[in-house]
mmCIF file of C-alpha atoms and ligand atoms in Angstrom:
data_model
loop_
_atom_site.group_PDB
_atom_site.id
_atom_site.type_symbol
_atom_site.label_atom_id
_atom_site.label_comp_id
_atom_site.label_asym_id
_atom_site.label_seq_id
_atom_site.Cartn_x
_atom_site.Cartn_y
_atom_site.Cartn_z
ATOM 1 C CA MET A 1 23.180 -7.674 25.150
ATOM 2 C CA ASN A 2 24.823 -7.200 21.666
ATOM 3 C CA PRO A 3 23.173 -9.971 19.564
ATOM 4 C CA ARG A 4 24.850 -10.974 15.909
ATOM 5 C CA ILE A 5 22.559 -11.900 13.335
ATOM 6 C CA GLN A 6 22.958 -15.680 13.110
ATOM 7 C CA ASP A 7 20.816 -16.814 10.004
ATOM 8 C CA VAL A 8 18.034 -14.772 7.221
ATOM 9 C CA LYS A 9 15.231 -17.138 6.217
ATOM 10 C CA VAL A 10 12.971 -16.101 3.382
ATOM 11 C CA ILE A 11 9.326 -18.296 4.142
ATOM 12 C CA CYS A 12 6.919 -17.616 1.549
ATOM 13 C CA THR A 13 3.232 -17.590 1.904
ATOM 14 C CA ALA A 14 0.043 -17.771 -0.156
ATOM 15 C CA PRO A 15 -3.205 -17.452 2.910
ATOM 16 C CA GLU A 16 -5.286 -15.422 0.697
ATOM 17 C CA GLY A 17 -3.895 -16.283 -2.898
ATOM 18 C CA ILE A 18 -1.827 -13.593 -3.108
ATOM 19 C CA ASN A 19 2.009 -14.130 -2.838
ATOM 20 C CA LEU A 20 3.580 -12.805 0.173
ATOM 21 C CA VAL A 21 7.387 -13.002 1.180
ATOM 22 C CA VAL A 22 8.462 -12.757 4.690
ATOM 23 C CA VAL A 23 11.626 -12.343 6.794
ATOM 24 C CA LYS A 24 12.917 -14.126 8.943
ATOM 25 C CA VAL A 25 16.156 -12.599 10.297
ATOM 26 C CA GLU A 26 17.623 -14.954 13.599
ATOM 27 C CA THR A 27 19.823 -13.792 16.378
ATOM 28 C CA THR A 28 22.811 -15.241 18.222
ATOM 29 C CA GLU A 29 20.587 -14.706 20.915
ATOM 30 C CA PRO A 30 18.230 -17.478 21.536
ATOM 31 C CA GLY A 31 15.158 -16.938 20.794
ATOM 32 C CA LEU A 32 15.490 -13.723 19.264
ATOM 33 C CA TYR A 33 14.157 -13.458 15.911
ATOM 34 C CA GLY A 34 12.289 -10.489 13.576
ATOM 35 C CA LEU A 35 10.319 -10.809 10.872
ATOM 36 C CA GLY A 36 10.157 -8.365 8.040
ATOM 37 C CA CYS A 37 7.924 -8.148 4.742
ATOM 38 C CA ALA A 38 9.257 -7.962 1.484
ATOM 39 C CA THR A 39 6.212 -9.169 -0.978
ATOM 40 C CA LEU A 40 6.950 -7.715 -4.464
ATOM 41 C CA ALA A 41 4.072 -10.105 -5.312
ATOM 42 C CA TYR A 42 4.333 -10.379 -9.064
ATOM 43 C CA ARG A 43 8.517 -10.817 -8.406
ATOM 44 C CA TRP A 44 8.377 -12.645 -5.747
ATOM 45 C CA ARG A 45 10.877 -15.406 -6.631
ATOM 46 C CA ALA A 46 13.512 -12.802 -7.510
ATOM 47 C CA VAL A 47 12.912 -11.085 -4.279
ATOM 48 C CA LYS A 48 13.749 -14.398 -2.159
ATOM 49 C CA HIS A 49 16.840 -14.984 -4.266
ATOM 50 C CA LEU A 50 18.478 -11.696 -4.176
ATOM 51 C CA ILE A 51 17.919 -12.106 -0.471
ATOM 52 C CA GLU A 52 19.167 -15.693 0.273
ATOM 53 C CA THR A 53 21.673 -15.171 -2.565
ATOM 54 C CA TYR A 54 23.418 -11.842 -1.730
ATOM 55 C CA LEU A 55 22.075 -10.191 1.337
ATOM 56 C CA LYS A 56 22.447 -12.478 4.086
ATOM 57 C CA PRO A 57 26.228 -13.608 3.255
ATOM 58 C CA LEU A 58 26.077 -10.168 3.335
ATOM 59 C CA VAL A 59 24.242 -9.256 6.750
ATOM 60 C CA VAL A 60 24.982 -12.724 8.972
ATOM 61 C CA GLY A 61 27.352 -12.433 11.569
ATOM 62 C CA ARG A 62 26.814 -8.161 11.652
ATOM 63 C CA GLU A 63 25.162 -7.181 14.810
ATOM 64 C CA VAL A 64 21.562 -6.103 14.867
ATOM 65 C CA ASN A 65 21.587 -3.111 16.990
ATOM 66 C CA ASN A 66 23.386 -0.993 13.764
ATOM 67 C CA ILE A 67 20.052 -0.451 11.632
ATOM 68 C CA THR A 68 20.448 2.437 9.490
ATOM 69 C CA GLU A 69 24.851 1.532 9.049
ATOM 70 C CA LEU A 70 22.815 -2.277 7.655
ATOM 71 C CA TRP A 71 20.066 -0.834 5.838
ATOM 72 C CA GLN A 72 23.079 1.313 3.446
ATOM 73 C CA LEU A 73 25.580 -1.247 3.483
ATOM 74 C CA MET A 74 22.302 -3.332 1.982
ATOM 75 C CA HIS A 75 21.365 -0.419 0.120
ATOM 76 C CA GLN A 76 24.667 0.478 -2.070
ATOM 77 C CA ASN A 77 26.144 -2.717 -2.297
ATOM 78 C CA ALA A 78 25.220 -3.455 -5.450
ATOM 79 C CA TYR A 79 26.725 -0.348 -6.562
ATOM 80 C CA TRP A 80 23.259 0.106 -8.489
ATOM 81 C CA ARG A 81 21.371 1.094 -5.772
ATOM 82 C CA THR A 82 17.281 1.101 -6.000
ATOM 83 C CA GLY A 83 14.230 -1.192 -7.939
ATOM 84 C CA PRO A 84 11.099 -2.718 -6.695
ATOM 85 C CA ILE A 85 13.353 -6.217 -5.605
ATOM 86 C CA ALA A 86 16.168 -4.587 -4.311
ATOM 87 C CA ASN A 87 13.861 -1.962 -1.990
ATOM 88 C CA ASN A 88 12.069 -5.069 -1.096
ATOM 89 C CA ALA A 89 14.458 -7.175 -0.078
ATOM 90 C CA ILE A 90 16.531 -4.784 2.043
ATOM 91 C CA SER A 91 12.969 -4.515 3.693
ATOM 92 C CA GLY A 92 12.323 -7.590 4.558
ATOM 93 C CA ILE A 93 15.930 -6.961 6.742
ATOM 94 C CA ASP A 94 15.179 -3.666 7.691
ATOM 95 C CA MET A 95 11.772 -4.447 9.234
ATOM 96 C CA ALA A 96 12.933 -7.877 10.803
ATOM 97 C CA LEU A 97 15.863 -5.785 12.444
ATOM 98 C CA TRP A 98 12.910 -3.159 13.493
ATOM 99 C CA ASP A 99 10.868 -5.527 15.410
ATOM 100 C CA ILE A 100 14.281 -7.365 16.626
ATOM 101 C CA LYS A 101 15.192 -3.946 18.461
ATOM 102 C CA GLY A 102 11.713 -3.608 19.676
ATOM 103 C CA LYS A 103 11.895 -7.146 21.447
ATOM 104 C CA MET A 104 14.923 -6.335 22.908
ATOM 105 C CA ALA A 105 13.662 -3.025 23.946
ATOM 106 C CA GLY A 106 10.685 -4.564 25.293
ATOM 107 C CA MET A 107 8.684 -1.623 23.291
ATOM 108 C CA PRO A 108 6.288 -1.859 20.318
ATOM 109 C CA LEU A 109 7.581 -0.256 17.581
ATOM 110 C CA TYR A 110 5.920 2.842 17.663
ATOM 111 C CA ASP A 111 6.873 3.634 21.555
ATOM 112 C CA LEU A 112 10.488 3.595 20.133
ATOM 113 C CA PHE A 113 9.189 6.089 17.293
ATOM 114 C CA GLY A 114 8.028 8.827 20.140
ATOM 115 C CA GLY A 115 5.514 7.095 21.125
ATOM 116 C CA LYS A 116 2.082 7.646 20.797
ATOM 117 C CA MET A 117 0.457 10.823 19.106
ATOM 118 C CA ARG A 118 -2.816 9.143 18.660
ATOM 119 C CA ALA A 119 -5.291 6.169 20.582
ATOM 120 C CA GLY A 120 -6.429 4.655 17.382
ATOM 121 C CA VAL A 121 -5.821 4.878 13.434
ATOM 122 C CA PRO A 122 -8.298 6.184 11.259
ATOM 123 C CA VAL A 123 -8.636 4.368 8.097
ATOM 124 C CA TYR A 124 -10.286 3.755 4.787
ATOM 125 C CA ARG A 125 -11.780 0.425 3.325
ATOM 126 C CA HIS A 126 -12.667 -0.075 -0.497
ATOM 127 C CA VAL A 127 -16.055 -0.724 -1.968
ATOM 128 C CA ASP A 128 -16.842 -1.527 -5.012
ATOM 129 C CA GLY A 129 -19.831 -2.547 -7.498
ATOM 130 C CA ALA A 130 -21.274 -3.104 -10.380
ATOM 131 C CA ASP A 131 -24.082 -0.003 -9.672
ATOM 132 C CA VAL A 132 -24.917 3.127 -7.550
ATOM 133 C CA ASP A 133 -27.037 0.620 -5.537
ATOM 134 C CA GLU A 134 -24.802 -2.417 -4.991
ATOM 135 C CA ILE A 135 -22.296 0.466 -4.234
ATOM 136 C CA CYS A 136 -23.971 2.291 -1.595
ATOM 137 C CA GLU A 137 -25.584 -0.924 -0.648
ATOM 138 C CA ASN A 138 -22.365 -1.682 0.354
ATOM 139 C CA ILE A 139 -20.975 1.689 2.062
ATOM 140 C CA GLU A 140 -24.278 1.102 4.237
ATOM 141 C CA LYS A 141 -22.527 -2.123 5.442
ATOM 142 C CA TYR A 142 -18.992 -0.134 6.552
ATOM 143 C CA ARG A 143 -20.966 2.812 8.200
ATOM 144 C CA SER A 144 -22.510 0.361 9.933
ATOM 145 C CA ILE A 145 -19.235 -1.093 11.855
ATOM 146 C CA GLY A 146 -18.088 1.907 12.413
ATOM 147 C CA VAL A 147 -16.290 3.402 8.710
ATOM 148 C CA LYS A 148 -15.935 6.966 8.017
ATOM 149 C CA TYR A 149 -14.114 7.237 4.895
ATOM 150 C CA ILE A 150 -14.403 5.055 2.316
ATOM 151 C CA ARG A 151 -12.741 4.370 -1.085
ATOM 152 C CA CYS A 152 -15.534 4.234 -3.703
ATOM 153 C CA GLN A 153 -14.783 2.725 -7.065
ATOM 154 C CA CYS A 154 -17.266 1.509 -9.826
ATOM 155 C CA GLY A 155 -16.349 -1.975 -11.756
ATOM 156 C CA GLY A 156 -12.643 -1.520 -10.395
ATOM 157 C CA TYR A 157 -10.907 0.960 -11.615
ATOM 158 C CA GLY A 158 -13.235 0.861 -14.583
ATOM 159 C CA GLY A 159 -11.749 -1.923 -16.829
ATOM 160 C CA SER A 160 -12.897 -4.880 -18.086
ATOM 161 C CA ASP A 161 -11.668 -8.495 -16.672
ATOM 162 C CA TYR A 162 -8.881 -9.496 -18.349
ATOM 163 C CA GLY A 163 -9.434 -11.801 -21.600
ATOM 164 C CA LYS A 164 -10.288 -11.230 -25.106
ATOM 165 C CA ALA A 165 -10.719 -7.386 -26.491
ATOM 166 C CA PRO A 166 -14.232 -5.606 -26.802
ATOM 167 C CA SER A 167 -16.019 -5.614 -29.522
ATOM 168 C CA TRP A 168 -15.799 -1.562 -29.500
ATOM 169 C CA ALA A 169 -11.813 -2.678 -29.586
ATOM 170 C CA ALA A 170 -9.436 -2.887 -33.002
ATOM 171 C CA LYS A 171 -9.507 -5.516 -34.881
ATOM 172 C CA GLY A 172 -6.659 -7.749 -34.191
ATOM 173 C CA ALA A 173 -6.278 -5.939 -30.440
ATOM 174 C CA LEU A 174 -4.682 -8.115 -28.408
ATOM 175 C CA ASP A 175 -5.677 -9.758 -25.127
ATOM 176 C CA GLY A 176 -6.339 -7.404 -21.798
ATOM 177 C CA VAL A 177 -8.091 -5.898 -18.934
ATOM 178 C CA TYR A 178 -9.831 -2.963 -21.684
ATOM 179 C CA LEU A 179 -10.430 0.801 -20.262
ATOM 180 C CA ASP A 180 -12.502 3.032 -22.060
ATOM 181 C CA SER A 181 -11.461 6.187 -20.319
ATOM 182 C CA LYS A 182 -13.807 8.754 -21.110
ATOM 183 C CA LYS A 183 -16.843 6.595 -20.312
ATOM 184 C CA TYR A 184 -15.075 6.079 -17.131
ATOM 185 C CA MET A 185 -14.989 9.323 -15.667
ATOM 186 C CA ARG A 186 -18.574 9.447 -17.273
ATOM 187 C CA ASP A 187 -19.179 6.508 -14.892
ATOM 188 C CA THR A 188 -17.217 8.179 -11.965
ATOM 189 C CA LEU A 189 -18.661 11.201 -11.791
ATOM 190 C CA HIS A 190 -22.072 10.214 -11.805
ATOM 191 C CA LEU A 191 -21.626 7.418 -9.206
ATOM 192 C CA PHE A 192 -20.047 10.197 -7.386
ATOM 193 C CA GLU A 193 -23.412 12.819 -7.432
ATOM 194 C CA GLN A 194 -25.225 9.393 -6.249
ATOM 195 C CA ILE A 195 -23.667 8.387 -3.610
ATOM 196 C CA ARG A 196 -23.595 12.302 -2.036
ATOM 197 C CA ILE A 197 -27.203 12.378 -2.724
ATOM 198 C CA LYS A 198 -27.923 8.772 -1.288
ATOM 199 C CA GLU A 199 -25.052 9.187 1.679
ATOM 200 C CA GLY A 200 -25.076 12.811 2.384
ATOM 201 C CA GLU A 201 -22.020 14.497 3.269
ATOM 202 C CA GLU A 202 -21.019 12.982 6.258
ATOM 203 C CA ILE A 203 -19.178 9.966 4.898
ATOM 204 C CA GLU A 204 -15.958 11.072 3.782
ATOM 205 C CA LEU A 205 -15.155 9.513 -0.121
ATOM 206 C CA VAL A 206 -12.049 8.410 -1.327
ATOM 207 C CA HIS A 207 -11.175 7.252 -5.074
ATOM 208 C CA ASP A 208 -8.354 6.434 -7.044
ATOM 209 C CA VAL A 209 -8.522 6.895 -10.969
ATOM 210 C CA HIS A 210 -4.855 3.891 -10.509
ATOM 211 C CA GLU A 211 -3.151 6.052 -13.450
ATOM 212 C CA ARG A 212 -5.728 5.140 -15.973
ATOM 213 C CA ILE A 213 -6.160 8.116 -17.700
ATOM 214 C CA HIS A 214 -3.682 10.654 -19.852
ATOM 215 C CA PRO A 215 -2.712 13.583 -18.027
ATOM 216 C CA THR A 216 -4.284 16.340 -20.043
ATOM 217 C CA GLU A 217 -7.661 13.895 -18.817
ATOM 218 C CA ALA A 218 -6.831 14.522 -15.548
ATOM 219 C CA VAL A 219 -6.536 18.162 -15.170
ATOM 220 C CA ARG A 220 -10.304 18.128 -16.569
ATOM 221 C CA PHE A 221 -11.501 15.440 -14.356
ATOM 222 C CA VAL A 222 -9.940 16.568 -10.890
ATOM 223 C CA LYS A 223 -11.964 19.477 -11.739
ATOM 224 C CA GLU A 224 -15.081 18.263 -12.346
ATOM 225 C CA MET A 225 -14.921 15.797 -9.176
ATOM 226 C CA GLU A 226 -14.677 19.079 -6.681
ATOM 227 C CA PRO A 227 -18.808 18.944 -6.316
ATOM 228 C CA TYR A 228 -18.178 15.948 -4.433
ATOM 229 C CA LYS A 229 -15.282 17.217 -1.754
ATOM 230 C CA LEU A 230 -13.306 13.827 -1.733
ATOM 231 C CA PHE A 231 -10.969 13.313 0.849
ATOM 232 C CA PHE A 232 -8.479 12.506 -1.639
ATOM 233 C CA MET A 233 -8.246 11.621 -5.706
ATOM 234 C CA GLU A 234 -5.349 9.177 -5.865
ATOM 235 C CA ASP A 235 -3.064 8.278 -8.599
ATOM 236 C CA VAL A 236 -4.635 10.644 -10.815
ATOM 237 C CA VAL A 237 -1.448 10.647 -13.585
ATOM 238 C CA PRO A 238 1.187 8.060 -14.058
ATOM 239 C CA LEU A 239 4.418 8.335 -11.647
ATOM 240 C CA GLU A 240 6.013 8.768 -15.577
ATOM 241 C CA HIS A 241 4.341 12.137 -15.805
ATOM 242 C CA ILE A 242 4.339 13.563 -11.593
ATOM 243 C CA ASP A 243 4.990 16.828 -12.869
ATOM 244 C CA TRP A 244 1.889 17.409 -14.193
ATOM 245 C CA LEU A 245 0.232 17.447 -10.963
ATOM 246 C CA SER A 246 1.307 21.227 -9.675
ATOM 247 C CA ARG A 247 -0.562 22.582 -12.501
ATOM 248 C CA ILE A 248 -3.762 20.397 -11.566
ATOM 249 C CA LYS A 249 -2.981 21.744 -8.109
ATOM 250 C CA GLN A 250 -2.822 24.935 -9.607
ATOM 251 C CA THR A 251 -6.434 24.468 -11.491
ATOM 252 C CA SER A 252 -8.753 22.422 -8.164
ATOM 253 C CA VAL A 253 -9.024 22.618 -4.246
ATOM 254 C CA THR A 254 -9.750 18.456 -4.709
ATOM 255 C CA PRO A 255 -6.781 16.990 -2.010
ATOM 256 C CA LEU A 256 -4.296 14.975 -4.217
ATOM 257 C CA SER A 257 -2.612 11.962 -3.025
ATOM 258 C CA GLN A 258 0.066 10.277 -4.952
ATOM 259 C CA GLY A 259 3.513 7.892 -4.369
ATOM 260 C CA GLU A 260 2.420 3.806 -3.729
ATOM 261 C CA LEU A 261 4.437 3.305 -7.051
ATOM 262 C CA PHE A 262 7.427 5.094 -5.873
ATOM 263 C CA ASN A 263 10.480 3.649 -5.183
ATOM 264 C CA ASN A 264 13.541 6.464 -4.325
ATOM 265 C CA PRO A 265 12.535 8.871 -1.982
ATOM 266 C CA ALA A 266 14.172 11.836 -4.690
ATOM 267 C CA GLU A 267 10.168 11.250 -6.302
ATOM 268 C CA TYR A 268 8.671 12.506 -3.835
ATOM 269 C CA LYS A 269 11.121 15.253 -2.633
ATOM 270 C CA LYS A 270 10.035 17.675 -5.105
ATOM 271 C CA LEU A 271 6.454 16.791 -4.547
ATOM 272 C CA ILE A 272 6.408 17.608 -1.091
ATOM 273 C CA GLU A 273 8.532 20.717 -1.462
ATOM 274 C CA SER A 274 6.324 22.301 -3.707
ATOM 275 C CA ARG A 275 2.806 21.142 -1.825
ATOM 276 C CA ALA A 276 1.934 19.527 -5.090
ATOM 277 C CA ILE A 277 0.504 16.949 -2.661
ATOM 278 C CA ASP A 278 -1.563 17.116 0.039
ATOM 279 C CA TYR A 279 -0.542 13.073 1.293
ATOM 280 C CA ILE A 280 2.121 10.755 0.341
ATOM 281 C CA ARG A 281 1.126 7.113 -0.496
ATOM 282 C CA VAL A 282 4.221 4.812 0.784
ATOM 283 C CA HIS A 283 4.264 1.627 0.161
ATOM 284 C CA LEU A 284 6.795 0.830 2.951
ATOM 285 C CA SER A 285 8.142 -2.060 1.571
ATOM 286 C CA GLU A 286 9.030 -0.542 -1.839
ATOM 287 C CA VAL A 287 10.681 2.545 -0.648
ATOM 288 C CA GLY A 288 12.948 -0.370 1.539
ATOM 289 C CA GLY A 289 10.954 -0.734 4.622
ATOM 290 C CA ILE A 290 10.963 1.432 8.231
ATOM 291 C CA THR A 291 13.917 2.979 7.678
ATOM 292 C CA PRO A 292 13.621 5.049 4.389
ATOM 293 C CA SER A 293 9.543 5.855 5.173
ATOM 294 C CA LYS A 294 10.326 7.015 8.704
ATOM 295 C CA LYS A 295 12.216 9.742 7.033
ATOM 296 C CA LEU A 296 10.107 10.453 4.818
ATOM 297 C CA GLN A 297 7.870 10.557 7.610
ATOM 298 C CA GLN A 298 9.515 12.886 9.068
ATOM 299 C CA PHE A 299 10.285 15.090 5.717
ATOM 300 C CA ALA A 300 6.479 15.589 5.269
ATOM 301 C CA ALA A 301 5.733 16.917 8.163
ATOM 302 C CA GLU A 302 8.613 19.793 7.727
ATOM 303 C CA TYR A 303 5.892 21.206 4.427
ATOM 304 C CA GLY A 304 2.859 20.056 5.767
ATOM 305 C CA VAL A 305 2.236 16.946 3.688
ATOM 306 C CA ARG A 306 0.473 14.236 5.795
ATOM 307 C CA ILE A 307 1.022 10.459 5.341
ATOM 308 C CA CYS A 308 -1.532 7.898 3.678
ATOM 309 C CA TRP A 309 0.487 4.860 3.707
ATOM 310 C CA HIS A 310 -0.696 2.474 0.934
ATOM 311 C CA GLY A 311 -2.212 -1.152 2.712
ATOM 312 C CA PRO A 312 -3.549 -3.310 -0.141
ATOM 313 C CA GLY A 313 -4.034 -7.154 -0.167
ATOM 314 C CA ASP A 314 -0.698 -7.780 -2.075
ATOM 315 C CA MET A 315 1.293 -6.644 1.223
ATOM 316 C CA SER A 316 2.333 -8.789 4.502
ATOM 317 C CA PRO A 317 0.136 -8.728 8.067
ATOM 318 C CA LEU A 318 4.108 -7.331 8.897
ATOM 319 C CA ALA A 319 3.978 -4.531 6.713
ATOM 320 C CA HIS A 320 0.441 -3.691 7.757
ATOM 321 C CA ALA A 321 1.491 -3.660 11.684
ATOM 322 C CA ALA A 322 4.535 -1.921 10.253
ATOM 323 C CA ASN A 323 2.068 0.841 8.738
ATOM 324 C CA ILE A 324 0.369 1.342 11.911
ATOM 325 C CA HIS A 325 3.300 1.726 14.611
ATOM 326 C CA ILE A 326 4.945 4.788 12.269
ATOM 327 C CA ASP A 327 1.064 6.328 12.230
ATOM 328 C CA LEU A 328 0.155 6.705 15.925
ATOM 329 C CA ALA A 329 3.485 7.716 16.097
ATOM 330 C CA ALA A 330 2.943 10.163 13.534
ATOM 331 C CA GLU A 331 2.149 14.302 14.110
ATOM 332 C CA ASN A 332 1.586 14.316 10.199
ATOM 333 C CA LEU A 333 -1.208 11.555 9.752
ATOM 334 C CA GLY A 334 -4.042 11.859 7.422
ATOM 335 C CA LEU A 335 -4.795 8.265 7.458
ATOM 336 C CA GLN A 336 -4.307 4.579 6.371
ATOM 337 C CA GLU A 337 -5.934 2.593 3.735
ATOM 338 C CA TRP A 338 -6.755 -1.111 5.959
ATOM 339 C CA SER A 339 -7.607 -4.403 4.168
ATOM 340 C CA GLY A 340 -7.194 -5.789 7.420
ATOM 341 C CA ILE A 341 -9.782 -8.987 8.938
ATOM 342 C CA GLU A 342 -13.256 -8.342 8.917
ATOM 343 C CA PRO A 343 -15.486 -9.070 11.896
ATOM 344 C CA PRO A 344 -16.830 -12.565 11.861
ATOM 345 C CA ASN A 345 -20.008 -12.996 9.727
ATOM 346 C CA PHE A 346 -19.160 -9.709 7.461
ATOM 347 C CA VAL A 347 -18.492 -10.207 3.879
ATOM 348 C CA ILE A 348 -17.834 -7.405 1.168
ATOM 349 C CA GLN A 349 -14.256 -8.607 0.707
ATOM 350 C CA LYS A 350 -14.144 -11.695 -2.204
ATOM 351 C CA LEU A 351 -10.913 -13.734 -1.165
ATOM 352 C CA ALA A 352 -8.915 -16.169 -3.429
ATOM 353 C CA GLY A 353 -7.942 -17.907 -0.333
ATOM 354 C CA PRO A 354 -9.960 -18.813 2.975
ATOM 355 C CA ARG A 355 -11.294 -16.580 5.240
ATOM 356 C CA GLY A 356 -9.688 -16.362 8.617
ATOM 357 C CA ALA A 357 -5.700 -18.310 6.636
ATOM 358 C CA LEU A 358 -4.559 -15.089 7.685
ATOM 359 C CA LEU A 359 -4.409 -14.410 11.071
ATOM 360 C CA GLU A 360 -3.895 -18.304 11.877
ATOM 361 C CA VAL A 361 -0.119 -17.676 9.332
ATOM 362 C CA PHE A 362 0.304 -14.116 11.180
ATOM 363 C CA PRO A 363 -1.338 -14.312 14.617
ATOM 364 C CA GLY A 364 -0.940 -11.131 16.128
ATOM 365 C CA LEU A 365 -2.359 -8.804 13.421
ATOM 366 C CA PRO A 366 -3.362 -5.209 14.023
ATOM 367 C CA GLU A 367 -6.899 -5.052 14.721
ATOM 368 C CA TYR A 368 -10.362 -2.580 13.324
ATOM 369 C CA GLY A 369 -12.093 -1.776 16.339
ATOM 370 C CA ASN A 370 -15.774 -1.641 14.578
ATOM 371 C CA ASP A 371 -15.117 2.359 15.425
ATOM 372 C CA GLY A 372 -13.475 3.344 12.269
ATOM 373 C CA PHE A 373 -10.115 2.919 13.696
ATOM 374 C CA VAL A 374 -7.430 0.994 14.117
ATOM 375 C CA TYR A 375 -5.286 -0.567 17.573
ATOM 376 C CA ALA A 376 -1.789 -1.940 17.627
ATOM 377 C CA ASN A 377 -1.183 -4.662 19.996
ATOM 378 C CA ASP A 378 1.267 -3.538 22.791
ATOM 379 C CA LYS A 379 3.641 -6.557 22.180
ATOM 380 C CA PRO A 380 7.015 -5.456 21.445
ATOM 381 C CA GLY A 381 8.655 -4.986 18.419
ATOM 382 C CA LEU A 382 5.919 -4.824 15.199
ATOM 383 C CA GLY A 383 3.541 -6.977 17.622
ATOM 384 C CA VAL A 384 3.126 -9.900 14.790
ATOM 385 C CA ASP A 385 4.190 -13.644 14.396
ATOM 386 C CA LEU A 386 3.950 -15.564 11.898
ATOM 387 C CA ASN A 387 3.103 -19.549 12.242
ATOM 388 C CA GLU A 388 5.389 -21.636 9.693
ATOM 389 C CA LYS A 389 3.883 -24.446 9.732
ATOM 390 C CA GLU A 390 0.305 -23.026 8.920
ATOM 391 C CA ALA A 391 2.007 -20.935 6.140
ATOM 392 C CA ALA A 392 3.388 -23.649 4.432
ATOM 393 C CA LYS A 393 -0.265 -24.985 3.504
ATOM 394 C CA TYR A 394 -0.333 -21.818 1.231
ATOM 395 C CA PRO A 395 2.032 -22.136 -1.423
ATOM 396 C CA CYS A 396 2.789 -19.734 -4.060
ATOM 397 C CA SER A 397 1.835 -19.697 -7.797
ATOM 398 C CA ASP A 398 3.788 -18.290 -10.341
ATOM 399 C CA GLU A 399 0.872 -17.817 -12.441
ATOM 400 C CA ILE A 400 1.110 -14.289 -15.603
ATOM 401 C CA THR A 401 -0.009 -11.256 -14.145
ATOM 402 C CA THR A 402 -2.295 -10.496 -16.021
ATOM 403 C CA TRP A 403 -4.493 -7.212 -14.224
ATOM 404 C CA THR A 404 -1.742 -5.250 -15.433
ATOM 405 C CA GLN A 405 -2.260 -5.761 -19.149
ATOM 406 C CA THR A 406 -3.928 -2.854 -19.301
ATOM 407 C CA ARG A 407 -5.314 -1.652 -22.927
ATOM 408 C CA ASN A 408 -7.289 1.361 -24.725
ATOM 409 C CA ALA A 409 -9.818 0.666 -27.560
ATOM 410 C CA ASP A 410 -6.894 0.773 -30.232
ATOM 411 C CA GLY A 411 -5.057 -1.960 -28.519
ATOM 412 C CA SER A 412 -2.424 0.242 -26.911
ATOM 413 C CA LEU A 413 -0.621 -0.571 -23.209
ATOM 414 C CA GLN A 414 -2.162 2.314 -20.365
ATOM 415 C CA THR A 415 -0.538 2.221 -16.901
ATOM 416 C CA PRO A 416 -2.751 -0.124 -14.776
HETATM 417 MG MG1 MG B 501 -4.177 3.103 -4.905
#
């Protein structure tokens, strides 16, 4: 069997109110197709346009077997390479080709990747709240369904909701998400002190700084968080200032993770080689799909650096499944971020769309086992399908993104 690519379709859907971009690659073999994630939620039309206008004519008629060749072809075809829009577009086709290869082999992807290194994938969940009591209440809800790793944030990433500048901001400051980074650090230190008092040492804790402080502040803040023995602290500096990480690493034993915003493998290389981070965060579609992510996973393994793939709500279940397949077969899995479907009647996360809609649009999403682990189904390929009729019920929106408009007290922009 040597099928060729017959058509490339882009399906955009927002079952939970978040824009998702899915690619369907159809082949000359009747009934054989693959699905991939090309979600750049906040520029979805640009990705769709790039795939339909430039990538589809490039790949239609070519053999589905040659994934590495096709990836490289798409990557260098515009001469200028990488970038979030191009990489997400490539990812959609790349993942779909892996899905097709798995279906042709009759194997789930973890089998194609060398087989299982583990039975289930340990995951962490997100807890937020207005104060320590609410946060601990939510931690206990997750502990009651077996969750062993929890990311704790106090009031999101420490800023206000988007809106008018607060009274403590400079006169004339523009609308935004307002952040007092000193207060954020004080509140977070207090939060983790209280969590350890109330929840003990057995629960593993994660915290995401989300680049919202200056690297100078990060040096001290990471050190001050040491007593709370975090599993890791994430994105303590903006991606533009990753050279600070080696300095931070020398002053603190708190494990560090970074990388969900990177889109060029070169951005990881130095950090991995110098062991300036402990966990690489990769947003699969942002780096161009499964093909480059597998290379990064194997490269990191050579240096004893572990993987913890990005798993937020603004990526499709196809990418969540791809994460789980790589995790299952990786010798250097650290942990997996998980924003999947909760058990029935278990409500913590607020959704913009109807609960359960995601599963109707994407049947086959890997499942949380109520024991701290996520399990892939054993269907060939990614194991996730797309119900196009259901997907059409949830159109994407073109609202201007506001949560990224983070500002400091003087009104200046801060990385989001
Ligand atoms: Mg993050």
